[in-house]
Amino acid sequence: MAKMRGAIVVDIERCKGCGVCVVNCPTDTIGLSKEVNGKGYHYSYMEYPENCTGCTNCAIVCPDGVITVYRLKVE
Amino acid sequence: MAKMRGAIVVDIERCKGCGVCVVNCPTDTIGLSKEVNGKGYHYSYMEYPENCTGCTNCAIVCPDGVITVYRLKVE
Amino acid sequence: MTEEIIIAGFGGQGVLSMGKILAYAGMMQEQEVSWMPSYGPEMRGGTANVIVIVSDERVSSPVLQSFDTAIILNQQSLDKFESTVKPGGLLLYDPNGISRPPERDDIRVFKVDAAAEAARMSANKTFNMIVLGAYLQLNPIVELENVIKGLKSSLPERHHHLIPANEKAITRGMEIVTKAS
Amino acid sequence: MTEEIIIAGFGGQGVLSMGKILAYAGMMQEQEVSWMPSYGPEMRGGTANVIVIVSDERVSSPVLQSFDTAIILNQQSLDKFESTVKPGGLLLYDPNGISRPPERDDIRVFKVDAAAEAARMSANKTFNMIVLGAYLQLNPIVELENVIKGLKSSLPERHHHLIPANEKAITRGMEIVTKAS
Amino acid sequence: MSEIRLMKGNEAIAEAAIRAGVDGYFGYPITPQSEILEYLMMERPEERTGMVVLQAESEIAAINMVYGAAGTGKKVMTSSSSPGISLKLEGISYIAGAELPCLIVNVVRGGPGLGTIQPSQADYFQATKGGGHGDYNLIVLAPASVQEMADFVELGFELAFKYRNPCMILSDGLIGQMMEKVEFHEQKERTKDFDQSWATTGKTKDRERNIITSLNLDPELQYEHNLKLQEKYKRMKEDVMFETFNTEDAEFLLVAYGSSARICQKAVDVARSRGQKLGLLRPQTLFPFPEEAIAKLSKRVKGILAVELSAGQMVDDVKLAVNGRIPVHHFGTPGGKIHSPDDVLKAIDEKLLGGF
Amino acid sequence: MSEIRLMKGNEAIAEAAIRAGVDGYFGYPITPQSEILEYLMMERPEERTGMVVLQAESEIAAINMVYGAAGTGKKVMTSSSSPGISLKLEGISYIAGAELPCLIVNVVRGGPGLGTIQPSQADYFQATKGGGHGDYNLIVLAPASVQEMADFVELGFELAFKYRNPCMILSDGLIGQMMEKVEFHEQKERTKDFDQSWATTGKTKDRERNIITSLNLDPELQYEHNLKLQEKYKRMKEDVMFETFNTEDAEFLLVAYGSSARICQKAVDVARSRGQKLGLLRPQTLFPFPEEAIAKLSKRVKGILAVELSAGQMVDDVKLAVNGRIPVHHFGTPGGKIHSPDDVLKAIDEKLLGGF
Amino acid sequence: MDINEIIKPENLVFKRTELMTDKTLSYCPGCGHGTAHHLIMEVVEELGIQADTIGVAPVGCSVLAYEFMDIDMTQAAHGRAPAVATGIKRLWPDKYVFTYQGDGDLAAIGTAETIHACNRGENIIIFFVNNGIYGMTGGQMAPTTLEGMRSSTSPYGRDLASMGHPIKMTELIAQLPGTVYVTRQAVHKAANVRKTKKAIHKAFEVAKEKKGLAFVEIVSNCNSGWKMTPVDSNIWMEENMFPFYPLGDIKVDGKIVKDLMSDLM
Amino acid sequence: MDINEIIKPENLVFKRTELMTDKTLSYCPGCGHGTAHHLIMEVVEELGIQADTIGVAPVGCSVLAYEFMDIDMTQAAHGRAPAVATGIKRLWPDKYVFTYQGDGDLAAIGTAETIHACNRGENIIIFFVNNGIYGMTGGQMAPTTLEGMRSSTSPYGRDLASMGHPIKMTELIAQLPGTVYVTRQAVHKAANVRKTKKAIHKAFEVAKEKKGLAFVEIVSNCNSGWKMTPVDSNIWMEENMFPFYPLGDIKVDGKIVKDLMSDLM
Ligand SMILES: Cc1ncc(C[n+]2csc(CCOP(=O)(O)OP(=O)(O)O)c2C)c(N)n1
Ligand SMILES: Cc1ncc(C[n+]2csc(CCOP(=O)(O)OP(=O)(O)O)c2C)c(N)n1
Ligand code: SF4
Ligand code: SF4
Ligand code: SF4
Ligand code: SF4
Ligand code: SF4
Ligand code: SF4
Ligand SMILES: [Mg+2]
Ligand SMILES: [Mg+2]
């Protein structure tokens, strides 16, 4: 069966670590980093990249528009 | 049978001759005078005084409050 | 020549348009004119007056305290403006409703029974034109043809059929004006 | 004695309240004080700074362009305020996040590893008190007991149980401040 | 081809606006200037030139409609009278701050508060010193005849666009309500090829987006912006306009604008006929104020009387221009009362000549 | 018993209002003065003194609430900052016209338009010349410290009731946002036995009805009313207030108010330490303006520098007071930028000393 | 029977309320403002609350209401009467405070003050005289002017597309939880006058109970603005205004008593 | 599978719209304003109308919207955006003109301008971001603040009796004949974002047809003003704001599609 694999790229320096993407990810892919970016924010990242389906939920809710999403159909 | 007789007193100098009382009198008592008062208005008066029942309609609609009404029960 | 006129009376008497027609007529014959009305809600049912200046020179102040001519159409206005006529000037009034007639003897006082005449002619709306005629009889500062042009310009097109009646009223006014005793 | 201080850093670092406690302490010991913050929406997530003046005389201008002391808590502020320290003055900074450390040699430069120490103490909220302690160690313009009073007055009643922790942080700051190489 | 009409000052403004190719008018009724909106509505300018006319829900809405429309580079205007202008001041300050050209007509009435509806000149400070907040200036034109009511519409837009600055016609109930003859230029088409390089007309690919704003959260930028504005206000001096009457040999000078200048003209005539060497300077622009002309005259005359329908406002600018060189007096009638030429003559005798 | 606190200027105004027994506050949030409303809401003054505090839907609503309440003889106030004050100007003109006592606080920010939220003094003209329509004046107090922010509340009401005239505290973001120590008087009860003979408190049989209005359709009456107002404004001179620093032997004089005066004080200190004989006059009342004091000093000093956080507004009043006797210069920083004592010193060197 | 036998003090059944002053009303002949004034003052007199009542006059033809009503009054800036009344009422919670406003005043420039005073549920009364026009300034279009209706600023009739729709302020504010009693009445006929008087009584009752705002709209003529005789204007009003502004109670005791949705659409 | 095999241009499924500038948004972390901005710009991009769109920014946190949206924009005075937009639209009838306003801006000081632009049926779009508070100025009470909700000017919670009721501007303006499409949405969850985007599309369609005004309310958090974390604030919003401000279309194609009366009372 065809399966969707996805990946997100977070613009770390623009991420404000709000966590809205985290709670919006249906696959629990995203976490907030321990480290802070230049502005002192715990930016988001794919904690479990293998979970990502590329559904774009995280990206469209991100208030700062810092997430880019890629998706690939894998058999 | 008891019957109501009424009469109105118009403060002629304050009457503006608008005719609102005239059309509000259920007994067609009131008319507008041919003469004008000091302000140039054709003031209202009892054209048919015997008609008046003292119902106060004319007085309560008069915008300028210039009508006083009297009423008497006659047998 | 400069003629400074005040016209004063009740709100509905056509005071302002009389002034306007005068001013327009002056303008038509290449004179300088100004027309300055009293304005505002006190006009509602109250008094109205207008200062008209017709002159060969540029008009300076459009408001004045003394006049060459006063045209007076009610008692209130007479009380207010009688004293403002310049010595030797003209006061024209309609005696209808006037209880205390003018008293000055250093001016020329005329009267025109315009209200009565208008009633007689069953043409209440031309009352002010009778007055205007009377004035022009006494002081022909503008020509009749220009007055008619003035009338035309101040009446909306749909009322132009009334012009002959107005013209008649002006002529009538010219006839009936008399020197006040 | 007049001490003119600028305290500058990120919005959430407690810059304003550090200044407030200093000013309050000064006031408690009968000194004249002023506290002038930068304000406005640029503070949201941005920078914050406050000018505190503690003096034996009436304070004239609450805004200044040069200072006896600068307490600096991020790189941006260091860039902006290093040059404003008067020759011979004091610059105290937290090296956390500082990529270009101060370079002036005509002033006394000290550092306090407050962020690191606060993390170590698991008391991030007392970060600014560590810095304050460091400053007071270098320049004891106000007495500790008055600082505590200042703390009390600036904390709402329900947070007064935090005062001992803050006191501890001040003491810790006094201990860990070092002369920058 | 020009055309001559007998018209109220208010009507003349409206007719001139249509003929000047104005794009939009937004207003709210208030005496003594409602004829402007009424005339426009009656004339169907949308058919004559495509001009848009809208009765707004309030003066505040009207000035903000002007702000929005002016920001698109169009020729837009509003009009009101004193209380209504007070309500517009936040908007006017925004327009000045954002450097938008537009025309604002104030047909002044007596104040303060609801006051009277009679003519007054007591909004001079408000117009010339910036009644709204912040350091800004309007170009202020003061018509003294119905002809100037008409002419200053085009002039006002010219200056407004030249400086990208709001322009005010400061008139009053007298000039607004009086009729005089007025000559109109031929009707112009509305401008199609206006400079919209700075205006919000929709960002095309070939340019950066345009922004209309008066905000600069960084005070340093706002400071720079203010300096630029001040420079502009100084440059406006080149467009100062005034008229003089009988000043050549005058020993005493009246300074008056608008309706008061008309009254003073008569006073000068009478004074001259009495042998008094009186002259009159009439500022046509109140900002820029003809300070140099007055300063120059102050070296020749013995005294100045500023005559206003107010308790004394323009007189300050006269004093600042004269800078103590000669005495400057004031005669004024606040509250909507109009002084007559006789009143002015009396004041001349008392204040100006009495002082010598 | 008095009490000493460390407080922001804005908070000091609010606390002082409660303690002064103010009856009502009506306001709308705007930076940099929102702390006034916030402090009042936090303090529950309805429990402390019965004071009413209401957040209005707008500045216009707020000033009209003040108008209504002030007309009942109560002590009421509002506060805002520049754009909000512009919106209040129609209401302020009404209040002045109807001769109602009340207090209006303007914590000025940089303009024009939305401008900045940083401190400015560019609303001087608006406050002192009547930004609204008509000939009116506010009593204008200019605090230069948090203590004066507190003290001028009571003073303001005193003067407002003395003259039945609105009073404005013209402050700015610097004085409003800074903390200093401030000493408060004991809390007063709200006045119960105020003079309500003129106020709309409900017509009792023993008196004619009271009317609060600024309308006089008859221009003659409005003229009389205006003359009466002007008389009152002249009388206010007896309450002029100012401070001088080092003027006794000064050769040059700074004139500055509010925050700018604080900065100038430092400049004077530094100049003195350099041996320059500089003095400072600080108006505490901007209307009435200390023109006599300045005129007097202008006979002793060689030059004056007016220093303002604006492009030049108060300087006109200084010039009018000096009347050409000596040079009057201006140094100003518009737009929300604050000049430093060093900037002032530089201006002194360039403009004041350079000129000699 | 001679009428002098009838006109005797003991037979007096109606005379002008004492709470109207002796000044001649400044209104045009037949203008409903006068009737509305008398009714309000009658109710104040009947309730004996002259000393406890403070009125707020608007900017509009009724700007001079304070010359005619023999009570303490404040003249408010155009549209701001509800704010002025709020200021008064908040400091004098035990007084009766009412505004008297025209439709231009209340529904155009004063929209925000109206909506928010209603929404806050100020314990005041608003009397709203809706004559579909700006009377005072010479008959300009108001927000309430009907479709197609001519005025000095809609000389060819109100055009909905360019000038907007006539607005039903009363239906709107009835939906705000702060209003308790909302009604629309008229005063051109005796029967309406009687109903309106009841409504005014009710409004003062509501004010007394301090449960919120009472709002009484009175649809009235502006014969000058409409350019009709007074009598004709009242007929025109019945035929044209009432269908769009139907009379009757809209909200009573805090409950909407009318199907507003069908009305509004 | 290595993620670098996924992160390839040909696999791109979402990236930030080009119509947002590169400036970092001035909003607090997690603030809904940002999401709303992106959505509007996405729609403008999808419709290819950048050159035909003029936006009006309010006074409020979104005052700097013009820094972020890559279109021509005008910054309006507090509350006056609908009037500013009217001015623009009347002179440029073929442009898309929208306002973007907060709840303080639109429902407090701007009440009159909102109501009258809606009532006139201006062919503009109003985006109304309702976060129940004045974000920009530091979290003061707005007209939309819920009962009992704390803010810096209602530190003990909003008290209905003294501070008035939270106001449902959207339900009110839906009843004005000038509005054609009125809806209330949210942007805190992906599903809501998708719905909101559809609503925005619909609003631009309505604007194109010039049938009247389209009004899109977006209920949003102000985590700073509410003093919560962004995630908590969104939960709080669902639990407290949505019951009072229920999501969904209110008016479609000029017809009310909801039982407003039961909603309003
Ligand atoms: C701020 C302001 N704007 C406008 C006016 C002018 N004005 C006076 S009354 C009025 C309209 C009155 O109409 P309405 O409220 O319907 O009352 P009506 O006269 O019809 O009873 C207007 C626009 C004013 N006085 N003040
Ligand atoms: C005339 C005026 N009044 C007040 C202000 C201050 N002010 C700025 S933003 C704002 C409130 C903004 O709240 P809202 O509209 O809800 O937007 P948010 O910040 O919550 O998005 C206020 C009162 C101002 N700038 N101008
Ligand atoms: S939603 Fe956006 S800004 Fe917030 S944490 Fe996720 S990526 Fe960062
Ligand atoms: S694209 Fe979908 S699955 Fe992948 S991280 Fe984002 S929300 Fe989670
Ligand atoms: S209603 Fe009154 S004013 Fe009118 S005609 Fe009758 S009595 Fe006279
Ligand atoms: S009292 Fe009645 S019957 Fe008598 S005149 Fe008046 S309306 Fe007619
Ligand atoms: S103009 Fe109209 S509202 Fe005003 S008094 Fe006359 S009829 Fe009444
Ligand atoms: S203050 Fe509130 S509305 Fe403003 S940016 Fe922050 S979260 Fe958003
Ligand atoms: Mg009306
Ligand atoms: Mg908000």
mmCIF file of N, CA and C in Angstrom, chain D residues 16-55:
data_model
loop_
_atom_site.group_PDB
_atom_site.id
_atom_site.type_symbol
_atom_site.label_atom_id
_atom_site.label_comp_id
_atom_site.label_asym_id
_atom_site.label_seq_id
_atom_site.Cartn_x
_atom_site.Cartn_y
_atom_site.Cartn_z
ATOM 1 N N LEU D 16 13.937 45.604 34.266
ATOM 2 C CA LEU D 16 13.201 46.718 34.861
ATOM 3 C C LEU D 16 13.051 46.550 36.365
ATOM 4 N N SER D 17 12.794 45.320 36.799
ATOM 5 C CA SER D 17 12.571 45.160 38.239
ATOM 6 C C SER D 17 13.891 45.232 39.003
ATOM 7 N N MET D 18 14.970 44.820 38.359
ATOM 8 C CA MET D 18 16.275 45.003 39.013
ATOM 9 C C MET D 18 16.494 46.490 39.273
ATOM 10 N N GLY D 19 16.221 47.283 38.266
ATOM 11 C CA GLY D 19 16.370 48.725 38.423
ATOM 12 C C GLY D 19 15.448 49.275 39.486
ATOM 13 N N LYS D 20 14.263 48.743 39.514
ATOM 14 C CA LYS D 20 13.281 49.242 40.462
ATOM 15 C C LYS D 20 13.720 48.957 41.899
ATOM 16 N N ILE D 21 14.265 47.761 42.096
ATOM 17 C CA ILE D 21 14.709 47.402 43.444
ATOM 18 C C ILE D 21 15.866 48.299 43.887
ATOM 19 N N LEU D 22 16.755 48.564 42.964
ATOM 20 C CA LEU D 22 17.858 49.480 43.258
ATOM 21 C C LEU D 22 17.332 50.855 43.660
ATOM 22 N N ALA D 23 16.423 51.359 42.863
ATOM 23 C CA ALA D 23 15.880 52.687 43.126
ATOM 24 C C ALA D 23 15.157 52.703 44.464
ATOM 25 N N TYR D 24 14.406 51.663 44.708
ATOM 26 C CA TYR D 24 13.657 51.594 45.959
ATOM 27 C C TYR D 24 14.610 51.580 47.162
ATOM 28 N N ALA D 25 15.664 50.795 47.013
ATOM 29 C CA ALA D 25 16.640 50.710 48.101
ATOM 30 C C ALA D 25 17.264 52.082 48.352
ATOM 31 N N GLY D 26 17.584 52.779 47.271
ATOM 32 C CA GLY D 26 18.133 54.125 47.421
ATOM 33 C C GLY D 26 17.162 55.023 48.161
ATOM 34 N N MET D 27 15.932 54.943 47.782
ATOM 35 C CA MET D 27 14.925 55.778 48.413
ATOM 36 C C MET D 27 14.812 55.474 49.898
ATOM 37 N N MET D 28 14.919 54.180 50.228
ATOM 38 C CA MET D 28 14.815 53.756 51.634
ATOM 39 C C MET D 28 15.904 54.382 52.491
ATOM 40 N N GLN D 29 17.054 54.631 51.866
ATOM 41 C CA GLN D 29 18.116 55.247 52.661
ATOM 42 C C GLN D 29 18.234 56.744 52.367
ATOM 43 N N GLU D 30 17.068 57.350 52.101
ATOM 44 C CA GLU D 30 16.954 58.805 52.038
ATOM 45 C C GLU D 30 17.703 59.420 50.870
ATOM 46 N N GLN D 31 17.930 58.618 49.843
ATOM 47 C CA GLN D 31 18.569 59.214 48.686
ATOM 48 C C GLN D 31 17.534 59.618 47.650
ATOM 49 N N GLU D 32 17.962 60.457 46.738
ATOM 50 C CA GLU D 32 17.103 60.818 45.614
ATOM 51 C C GLU D 32 17.313 59.788 44.522
ATOM 52 N N VAL D 33 16.228 59.375 43.887
ATOM 53 C CA VAL D 33 16.355 58.331 42.881
ATOM 54 C C VAL D 33 15.458 58.640 41.682
ATOM 55 N N SER D 34 15.862 58.107 40.541
ATOM 56 C CA SER D 34 14.949 58.082 39.410
ATOM 57 C C SER D 34 15.155 56.790 38.639
ATOM 58 N N TRP D 35 14.098 56.368 37.979
ATOM 59 C CA TRP D 35 14.075 55.090 37.261
ATOM 60 C C TRP D 35 13.363 55.369 35.959
ATOM 61 N N MET D 36 14.069 55.299 34.866
ATOM 62 C CA MET D 36 13.469 55.661 33.584
ATOM 63 C C MET D 36 13.627 54.522 32.598
ATOM 64 N N PRO D 37 12.545 53.808 32.317
ATOM 65 C CA PRO D 37 12.624 52.651 31.422
ATOM 66 C C PRO D 37 12.497 53.061 29.960
ATOM 67 N N SER D 38 13.042 52.268 29.077
ATOM 68 C CA SER D 38 12.562 52.326 27.711
ATOM 69 C C SER D 38 11.197 51.657 27.753
ATOM 70 N N TYR D 39 10.276 52.103 26.926
ATOM 71 C CA TYR D 39 8.953 51.487 26.988
ATOM 72 C C TYR D 39 8.371 51.351 25.602
ATOM 73 N N GLY D 40 7.335 50.592 25.529
ATOM 74 C CA GLY D 40 6.635 50.478 24.253
ATOM 75 C C GLY D 40 6.723 49.094 23.675
ATOM 76 N N PRO D 41 6.071 48.917 22.542
ATOM 77 C CA PRO D 41 5.910 47.571 21.989
ATOM 78 C C PRO D 41 7.225 46.971 21.500
ATOM 79 N N GLU D 42 8.218 47.814 21.275
ATOM 80 C CA GLU D 42 9.480 47.222 20.835
ATOM 81 C C GLU D 42 10.047 46.329 21.940
ATOM 82 N N MET D 43 9.500 46.515 23.152
ATOM 83 C CA MET D 43 9.944 45.662 24.256
ATOM 84 C C MET D 43 9.476 44.226 24.080
ATOM 85 N N ARG D 44 8.376 44.049 23.315
ATOM 86 C CA ARG D 44 7.823 42.712 23.166
ATOM 87 C C ARG D 44 8.815 41.798 22.455
ATOM 88 N N GLY D 45 9.453 40.953 23.234
ATOM 89 C CA GLY D 45 10.435 40.041 22.661
ATOM 90 C C GLY D 45 11.735 40.734 22.311
ATOM 91 N N GLY D 46 11.744 42.030 22.412
ATOM 92 C CA GLY D 46 12.939 42.759 22.021
ATOM 93 C C GLY D 46 13.806 43.075 23.222
ATOM 94 N N THR D 47 14.299 44.274 23.230
ATOM 95 C CA THR D 47 15.212 44.651 24.293
ATOM 96 C C THR D 47 14.500 45.519 25.311
ATOM 97 N N ALA D 48 15.091 45.561 26.483
ATOM 98 C CA ALA D 48 14.560 46.421 27.533
ATOM 99 C C ALA D 48 15.740 47.075 28.213
ATOM 100 N N ASN D 49 15.581 48.329 28.548
ATOM 101 C CA ASN D 49 16.625 48.931 29.363
ATOM 102 C C ASN D 49 16.050 49.980 30.284
ATOM 103 N N VAL D 50 16.782 50.274 31.325
ATOM 104 C CA VAL D 50 16.312 51.246 32.296
ATOM 105 C C VAL D 50 17.509 52.039 32.819
ATOM 106 N N ILE D 51 17.278 53.319 32.988
ATOM 107 C CA ILE D 51 18.307 54.176 33.574
ATOM 108 C C ILE D 51 17.929 54.430 35.024
ATOM 109 N N VAL D 52 18.818 54.097 35.935
ATOM 110 C CA VAL D 52 18.561 54.336 37.353
ATOM 111 C C VAL D 52 19.595 55.331 37.863
ATOM 112 N N ILE D 53 19.105 56.325 38.557
ATOM 113 C CA ILE D 53 20.012 57.294 39.172
ATOM 114 C C ILE D 53 19.768 57.284 40.667
ATOM 115 N N VAL D 54 20.836 57.144 41.428
ATOM 116 C CA VAL D 54 20.758 57.202 42.887
ATOM 117 C C VAL D 54 21.717 58.295 43.313
ATOM 118 N N SER D 55 21.216 59.251 44.054
ATOM 119 C CA SER D 55 22.050 60.424 44.314
ATOM 120 C C SER D 55 21.751 61.039 45.670
#
